[in-house]
Amino acid sequence: MSVYLAKLLPQLIMPVSLAALLLFITLFLICKHPKTATWLVLISLILVGVGGNAYFSAYFARTLEWRHMPLQGEVKADAIVLLGGGTEPADAPRTGVEVNGAGDRVLYAAELYKQGAAPLIILSGGNVAFSQARGTTPAQEMNDLLLALGVPEEAMLLQDKSQNTEEDAAYTKEILKEKGIKSVILVTSAAHMERALMHFQDPQLTFIPAPTDYAITQRYWDYLMRWDAQTILLNLLPSSHALNLTSNTFHEYLGMFVYRLQLIF
């Protein structure tokens, strides 16, 4: 149940979900409490207008993604840990495992392995217990993709029990310590890296962040900073892309906040 609530509650306070909830409440208040209803509508418009604004979403995401920049030069470690989230199962009508927007994680791990960065890739990712959305685990799916990319089976180890980032860290660190591994290259999306490192930190292990899947590039940032009338007008209008980016970033910050609360209490 705790995992279920951990998945459900953040959804309720995302910009779009919260705006929809407030508008729903407005339906019951508009006759008897018109002023309150007006305020709820105004708050909903602000949530969508700000959250869906490309300037806000880009700045918000950049504050998180650019904390960890790409690896520079040659890097060596005992193992690579690849976190799930970049794959889609081979459910019909798909003919095989596919990648999603975070699929760069898998490609980057394969690239690092072929460069000789580490001799072993640990694939971390299981299914949420209450969900029937997929028949295979992210770890198994990443294994299939890495095989197709030329990574040998014996160079991969699956950890397919975890249901979230906290469990990714707990189960994977058990494997690392059992194998006597000390240094690890951690591969995940740039926006997810800070929260992942919080959970993976361990005095017995050294983690080298290897972020990928950047939503905010330098070219895109420079484009937004042009400040000409056409660019401003186009990017001030709410878009689904900006709303999604804001929601994803908010999700990561919320997870970091909850992690710090757990340390206190």
mmCIF file of C-alpha atoms in Angstrom:
data_model
loop_
_atom_site.group_PDB
_atom_site.id
_atom_site.type_symbol
_atom_site.label_atom_id
_atom_site.label_comp_id
_atom_site.label_asym_id
_atom_site.label_seq_id
_atom_site.Cartn_x
_atom_site.Cartn_y
_atom_site.Cartn_z
ATOM 1 C CA MET A 1 0.000 0.000 0.000
ATOM 2 C CA SER A 2 2.865 2.381 0.764
ATOM 3 C CA VAL A 3 4.219 1.997 -2.769
ATOM 4 C CA TYR A 4 0.725 2.610 -4.156
ATOM 5 C CA LEU A 5 0.343 5.819 -2.146
ATOM 6 C CA ALA A 6 3.842 6.904 -3.130
ATOM 7 C CA LYS A 7 2.766 6.640 -6.773
ATOM 8 C CA LEU A 8 -0.721 8.129 -6.317
ATOM 9 C CA LEU A 9 -0.209 11.122 -4.034
ATOM 10 C CA PRO A 10 2.385 12.939 -6.188
ATOM 11 C CA GLN A 11 0.021 12.658 -9.149
ATOM 12 C CA LEU A 12 -2.663 14.540 -7.255
ATOM 13 C CA ILE A 13 -0.469 17.623 -6.782
ATOM 14 C CA MET A 14 1.002 17.817 -10.272
ATOM 15 C CA PRO A 15 -0.006 21.067 -12.078
ATOM 16 C CA VAL A 16 -2.571 19.533 -14.435
ATOM 17 C CA SER A 17 -4.066 17.143 -11.874
ATOM 18 C CA LEU A 18 -4.312 19.832 -9.219
ATOM 19 C CA ALA A 19 -5.865 22.297 -11.660
ATOM 20 C CA ALA A 20 -8.433 19.691 -12.707
ATOM 21 C CA LEU A 21 -9.210 18.894 -9.069
ATOM 22 C CA LEU A 22 -9.707 22.561 -8.216
ATOM 23 C CA LEU A 23 -11.991 23.076 -11.210
ATOM 24 C CA PHE A 24 -14.016 20.032 -10.160
ATOM 25 C CA ILE A 25 -14.433 21.487 -6.664
ATOM 26 C CA THR A 26 -15.466 24.780 -8.267
ATOM 27 C CA LEU A 27 -18.545 23.081 -9.738
ATOM 28 C CA PHE A 28 -19.914 22.575 -6.217
ATOM 29 C CA LEU A 29 -19.012 26.057 -4.980
ATOM 30 C CA ILE A 30 -19.962 28.310 -7.867
ATOM 31 C CA CYS A 31 -23.540 28.934 -6.682
ATOM 32 C CA LYS A 32 -23.167 29.282 -2.913
ATOM 33 C CA HIS A 33 -19.563 30.499 -2.754
ATOM 34 C CA PRO A 34 -18.871 32.401 -6.001
ATOM 35 C CA LYS A 35 -15.832 34.267 -4.624
ATOM 36 C CA THR A 36 -14.130 31.061 -3.543
ATOM 37 C CA ALA A 37 -14.996 29.492 -6.886
ATOM 38 C CA THR A 38 -13.461 32.447 -8.697
ATOM 39 C CA TRP A 39 -10.241 32.092 -6.730
ATOM 40 C CA LEU A 40 -10.069 28.368 -7.496
ATOM 41 C CA VAL A 41 -10.498 29.048 -11.215
ATOM 42 C CA LEU A 42 -7.793 31.719 -11.042
ATOM 43 C CA ILE A 43 -5.403 29.337 -9.247
ATOM 44 C CA SER A 44 -6.101 26.657 -11.851
ATOM 45 C CA LEU A 45 -5.308 29.065 -14.677
ATOM 46 C CA ILE A 46 -2.064 30.073 -12.958
ATOM 47 C CA LEU A 47 -1.050 26.432 -12.494
ATOM 48 C CA VAL A 48 -1.573 25.643 -16.166
ATOM 49 C CA GLY A 49 -0.275 28.985 -17.415
ATOM 50 C CA VAL A 50 2.931 28.901 -15.389
ATOM 51 C CA GLY A 51 3.513 25.142 -15.457
ATOM 52 C CA GLY A 52 2.891 25.052 -19.197
ATOM 53 C CA ASN A 53 5.113 28.033 -19.915
ATOM 54 C CA ALA A 54 8.310 27.063 -21.749
ATOM 55 C CA TYR A 55 10.381 29.682 -19.914
ATOM 56 C CA PHE A 56 9.357 28.441 -16.485
ATOM 57 C CA SER A 57 9.593 24.746 -17.331
ATOM 58 C CA ALA A 58 13.024 25.135 -18.944
ATOM 59 C CA TYR A 59 14.424 27.121 -16.022
ATOM 60 C CA PHE A 60 12.881 24.715 -13.496
ATOM 61 C CA ALA A 61 14.295 21.646 -15.265
ATOM 62 C CA ARG A 62 17.679 23.290 -15.790
ATOM 63 C CA THR A 63 18.118 23.887 -12.041
ATOM 64 C CA LEU A 64 18.003 20.127 -11.583
ATOM 65 C CA GLU A 65 19.507 18.672 -14.753
ATOM 66 C CA TRP A 66 22.601 20.866 -14.842
ATOM 67 C CA ARG A 67 23.696 19.897 -11.338
ATOM 68 C CA HIS A 68 25.461 16.938 -12.938
ATOM 69 C CA MET A 69 27.112 17.394 -16.302
ATOM 70 C CA PRO A 70 28.248 14.616 -18.691
ATOM 71 C CA LEU A 71 31.356 12.561 -17.978
ATOM 72 C CA GLN A 72 34.579 13.999 -19.341
ATOM 73 C CA GLY A 73 37.584 11.947 -20.444
ATOM 74 C CA GLU A 74 38.271 8.295 -19.731
ATOM 75 C CA VAL A 75 36.453 6.794 -16.756
ATOM 76 C CA LYS A 76 37.072 3.415 -15.149
ATOM 77 C CA ALA A 77 35.025 1.595 -12.524
ATOM 78 C CA ASP A 78 34.237 -1.912 -11.306
ATOM 79 C CA ALA A 79 30.667 -1.841 -12.634
ATOM 80 C CA ILE A 80 27.981 0.208 -14.345
ATOM 81 C CA VAL A 81 24.559 0.472 -12.689
ATOM 82 C CA LEU A 82 21.802 1.222 -15.195
ATOM 83 C CA LEU A 83 18.471 2.348 -13.753
ATOM 84 C CA GLY A 84 15.246 1.338 -15.491
ATOM 85 C CA GLY A 85 12.684 3.721 -16.907
ATOM 86 C CA GLY A 86 13.837 3.990 -20.497
ATOM 87 C CA THR A 87 12.071 0.986 -22.004
ATOM 88 C CA GLU A 88 8.630 -0.202 -23.068
ATOM 89 C CA PRO A 89 7.706 -3.908 -23.053
ATOM 90 C CA ALA A 90 7.222 -5.997 -26.173
ATOM 91 C CA ASP A 91 3.424 -5.982 -25.867
ATOM 92 C CA ALA A 92 1.368 -6.303 -29.064
ATOM 93 C CA PRO A 93 1.301 -4.667 -31.507
ATOM 94 C CA ARG A 94 4.971 -3.934 -30.739
ATOM 95 C CA THR A 95 7.286 -6.497 -32.261
ATOM 96 C CA GLY A 96 9.925 -6.125 -29.573
ATOM 97 C CA VAL A 97 11.146 -4.082 -26.647
ATOM 98 C CA GLU A 98 11.146 -0.369 -27.458
ATOM 99 C CA VAL A 99 12.736 2.709 -25.906
ATOM 100 C CA ASN A 100 10.879 5.766 -24.638
ATOM 101 C CA GLY A 101 12.056 9.313 -23.959
ATOM 102 C CA ALA A 102 14.532 8.082 -21.346
ATOM 103 C CA GLY A 103 15.938 5.387 -23.632
ATOM 104 C CA ASP A 104 19.248 7.256 -23.808
ATOM 105 C CA ARG A 105 20.076 5.520 -20.516
ATOM 106 C CA VAL A 106 20.348 2.161 -22.257
ATOM 107 C CA LEU A 107 22.310 3.529 -25.215
ATOM 108 C CA TYR A 108 24.735 5.338 -22.939
ATOM 109 C CA ALA A 109 25.354 2.275 -20.777
ATOM 110 C CA ALA A 110 26.136 0.243 -23.902
ATOM 111 C CA GLU A 111 28.507 2.964 -25.090
ATOM 112 C CA LEU A 112 30.321 3.079 -21.747
ATOM 113 C CA TYR A 113 30.695 -0.698 -21.692
ATOM 114 C CA LYS A 114 32.125 -0.763 -25.220
ATOM 115 C CA GLN A 115 34.576 1.989 -24.250
ATOM 116 C CA GLY A 116 35.863 -0.295 -21.501
ATOM 117 C CA ALA A 117 34.575 1.857 -18.629
ATOM 118 C CA ALA A 118 33.538 -1.246 -16.651
ATOM 119 C CA PRO A 119 33.336 -5.017 -17.242
ATOM 120 C CA LEU A 120 29.855 -5.459 -15.733
ATOM 121 C CA ILE A 121 26.451 -3.768 -16.126
ATOM 122 C CA ILE A 122 23.887 -4.210 -13.360
ATOM 123 C CA LEU A 123 20.382 -3.637 -14.704
ATOM 124 C CA SER A 124 18.042 -2.353 -12.023
ATOM 125 C CA GLY A 125 14.268 -2.198 -12.353
ATOM 126 C CA GLY A 126 11.249 -4.288 -11.394
ATOM 127 C CA ASN A 127 7.500 -3.933 -11.767
ATOM 128 C CA VAL A 128 5.184 -2.158 -9.345
ATOM 129 C CA ALA A 129 3.364 -4.901 -7.444
ATOM 130 C CA PHE A 130 -0.175 -3.542 -7.945
ATOM 131 C CA SER A 131 0.298 -2.785 -11.649
ATOM 132 C CA GLN A 132 -0.457 -5.172 -14.495
ATOM 133 C CA ALA A 133 0.751 -2.718 -17.141
ATOM 134 C CA ARG A 134 3.650 -4.861 -18.351
ATOM 135 C CA GLY A 135 4.487 -8.541 -18.549
ATOM 136 C CA THR A 136 8.262 -8.122 -18.297
ATOM 137 C CA THR A 137 10.427 -6.095 -15.955
ATOM 138 C CA PRO A 138 12.468 -3.047 -17.013
ATOM 139 C CA ALA A 139 15.617 -5.008 -16.108
ATOM 140 C CA GLN A 140 14.669 -7.795 -18.532
ATOM 141 C CA GLU A 141 13.773 -5.276 -21.225
ATOM 142 C CA MET A 142 17.099 -3.474 -20.867
ATOM 143 C CA ASN A 143 18.838 -6.831 -21.064
ATOM 144 C CA ASP A 144 17.171 -7.546 -24.413
ATOM 145 C CA LEU A 145 18.133 -4.144 -25.817
ATOM 146 C CA LEU A 146 21.734 -4.372 -24.631
ATOM 147 C CA LEU A 147 22.082 -7.809 -26.208
ATOM 148 C CA ALA A 148 20.914 -6.298 -29.496
ATOM 149 C CA LEU A 149 23.479 -3.522 -29.031
ATOM 150 C CA GLY A 150 26.289 -6.046 -28.732
ATOM 151 C CA VAL A 151 26.736 -6.322 -24.970
ATOM 152 C CA PRO A 152 27.342 -9.997 -24.068
ATOM 153 C CA GLU A 153 24.972 -11.807 -21.715
ATOM 154 C CA GLU A 154 27.745 -12.648 -19.266
ATOM 155 C CA ALA A 155 28.510 -8.942 -18.815
ATOM 156 C CA MET A 156 25.029 -8.227 -17.419
ATOM 157 C CA LEU A 157 23.415 -8.880 -14.062
ATOM 158 C CA LEU A 158 19.701 -8.293 -13.468
ATOM 159 C CA GLN A 159 18.142 -6.787 -10.351
ATOM 160 C CA ASP A 160 14.409 -6.995 -11.078
ATOM 161 C CA LYS A 161 12.795 -6.758 -7.625
ATOM 162 C CA SER A 162 12.727 -2.984 -7.073
ATOM 163 C CA GLN A 163 9.581 -0.885 -7.476
ATOM 164 C CA ASN A 164 11.061 2.604 -7.077
ATOM 165 C CA THR A 165 14.359 4.460 -6.800
ATOM 166 C CA GLU A 166 14.715 3.766 -3.082
ATOM 167 C CA GLU A 167 14.434 0.028 -3.703
ATOM 168 C CA ASP A 168 16.708 0.311 -6.756
ATOM 169 C CA ALA A 169 19.395 1.546 -4.397
ATOM 170 C CA ALA A 170 18.731 -0.927 -1.587
ATOM 171 C CA TYR A 171 18.668 -4.091 -3.712
ATOM 172 C CA THR A 172 21.486 -2.998 -6.016
ATOM 173 C CA LYS A 173 23.816 -2.065 -3.169
ATOM 174 C CA GLU A 174 23.307 -5.552 -1.724
ATOM 175 C CA ILE A 175 24.531 -7.028 -5.008
ATOM 176 C CA LEU A 176 27.480 -4.632 -5.208
ATOM 177 C CA LYS A 177 28.666 -5.534 -1.721
ATOM 178 C CA GLU A 178 28.199 -9.269 -2.324
ATOM 179 C CA LYS A 179 30.348 -8.982 -5.459
ATOM 180 C CA GLY A 180 32.997 -6.903 -3.673
ATOM 181 C CA ILE A 181 32.440 -3.988 -6.056
ATOM 182 C CA LYS A 182 33.720 -0.651 -4.797
ATOM 183 C CA SER A 183 33.448 1.849 -7.666
ATOM 184 C CA VAL A 184 30.314 2.274 -9.766
ATOM 185 C CA ILE A 185 29.273 4.375 -12.754
ATOM 186 C CA LEU A 186 25.637 5.307 -12.190
ATOM 187 C CA VAL A 187 23.638 5.822 -15.381
ATOM 188 C CA THR A 188 20.247 7.501 -15.338
ATOM 189 C CA SER A 189 18.483 10.576 -16.725
ATOM 190 C CA ALA A 190 19.993 13.937 -15.780
ATOM 191 C CA ALA A 191 16.807 15.030 -13.997
ATOM 192 C CA HIS A 192 16.777 11.823 -11.955
ATOM 193 C CA MET A 193 20.481 11.777 -11.058
ATOM 194 C CA GLU A 194 20.396 13.952 -7.924
ATOM 195 C CA ARG A 195 17.633 11.897 -6.287
ATOM 196 C CA ALA A 196 19.264 8.635 -7.340
ATOM 197 C CA LEU A 197 22.591 9.651 -5.766
ATOM 198 C CA MET A 198 20.814 10.497 -2.522
ATOM 199 C CA HIS A 199 19.497 6.952 -2.255
ATOM 200 C CA PHE A 200 22.661 5.260 -3.512
ATOM 201 C CA GLN A 201 25.112 7.082 -1.260
ATOM 202 C CA ASP A 202 27.097 4.640 0.870
ATOM 203 C CA PRO A 203 30.421 5.022 2.709
ATOM 204 C CA GLN A 204 31.587 1.668 1.350
ATOM 205 C CA LEU A 205 30.895 2.547 -2.292
ATOM 206 C CA THR A 206 32.011 5.231 -4.738
ATOM 207 C CA PHE A 207 29.445 6.352 -7.299
ATOM 208 C CA ILE A 208 30.414 8.240 -10.431
ATOM 209 C CA PRO A 209 27.373 10.056 -11.900
ATOM 210 C CA ALA A 210 26.936 9.494 -15.628
ATOM 211 C CA PRO A 211 23.826 11.493 -16.542
ATOM 212 C CA THR A 212 22.155 11.406 -19.933
ATOM 213 C CA ASP A 213 18.746 12.265 -21.433
ATOM 214 C CA TYR A 214 19.001 16.043 -20.972
ATOM 215 C CA ALA A 215 15.750 17.881 -21.730
ATOM 216 C CA ILE A 216 17.418 21.313 -21.590
ATOM 217 C CA THR A 217 20.356 21.717 -23.936
ATOM 218 C CA GLN A 218 22.553 24.800 -24.297
ATOM 219 C CA ARG A 219 21.154 25.474 -27.777
ATOM 220 C CA TYR A 220 17.543 25.325 -26.534
ATOM 221 C CA TRP A 221 18.389 27.580 -23.600
ATOM 222 C CA ASP A 222 20.057 30.122 -25.887
ATOM 223 C CA TYR A 223 16.992 30.017 -28.144
ATOM 224 C CA LEU A 224 14.692 30.868 -25.220
ATOM 225 C CA MET A 225 16.995 33.700 -24.172
ATOM 226 C CA ARG A 226 16.724 35.441 -27.561
ATOM 227 C CA TRP A 227 13.860 37.588 -26.240
ATOM 228 C CA ASP A 228 12.447 38.572 -29.614
ATOM 229 C CA ALA A 229 8.688 39.071 -29.912
ATOM 230 C CA GLN A 230 7.979 35.911 -31.925
ATOM 231 C CA THR A 231 9.958 33.660 -29.604
ATOM 232 C CA ILE A 232 8.382 35.151 -26.498
ATOM 233 C CA LEU A 233 4.819 34.862 -27.789
ATOM 234 C CA LEU A 234 5.310 31.288 -28.964
ATOM 235 C CA ASN A 235 6.809 30.104 -25.673
ATOM 236 C CA LEU A 236 4.550 32.015 -23.297
ATOM 237 C CA LEU A 237 1.553 29.982 -24.442
ATOM 238 C CA PRO A 238 1.051 26.781 -22.411
ATOM 239 C CA SER A 239 2.034 23.538 -24.119
ATOM 240 C CA SER A 240 1.767 19.877 -23.195
ATOM 241 C CA HIS A 241 5.537 19.500 -23.562
ATOM 242 C CA ALA A 242 6.241 22.251 -21.030
ATOM 243 C CA LEU A 243 3.596 20.911 -18.636
ATOM 244 C CA ASN A 244 5.128 17.452 -18.814
ATOM 245 C CA LEU A 245 8.617 18.828 -18.203
ATOM 246 C CA THR A 246 7.403 20.852 -15.215
ATOM 247 C CA SER A 247 5.601 17.821 -13.780
ATOM 248 C CA ASN A 248 8.624 15.543 -14.189
ATOM 249 C CA THR A 249 10.913 18.074 -12.511
ATOM 250 C CA PHE A 250 8.434 18.665 -9.704
ATOM 251 C CA HIS A 251 8.238 14.906 -9.168
ATOM 252 C CA GLU A 252 12.010 14.731 -8.697
ATOM 253 C CA TYR A 253 12.115 17.672 -6.296
ATOM 254 C CA LEU A 254 9.226 16.187 -4.330
ATOM 255 C CA GLY A 255 11.091 12.879 -4.055
ATOM 256 C CA MET A 256 14.196 14.699 -2.808
ATOM 257 C CA PHE A 257 12.104 16.574 -0.235
ATOM 258 C CA VAL A 258 10.515 13.353 1.048
ATOM 259 C CA TYR A 259 13.946 11.703 1.267
ATOM 260 C CA ARG A 260 15.254 14.537 3.462
ATOM 261 C CA LEU A 261 12.144 14.354 5.662
ATOM 262 C CA GLN A 262 12.781 10.642 6.181
ATOM 263 C CA LEU A 263 16.293 11.426 7.373
ATOM 264 C CA ILE A 264 14.885 13.828 9.968
ATOM 265 C CA PHE A 265 12.085 11.631 11.246
#
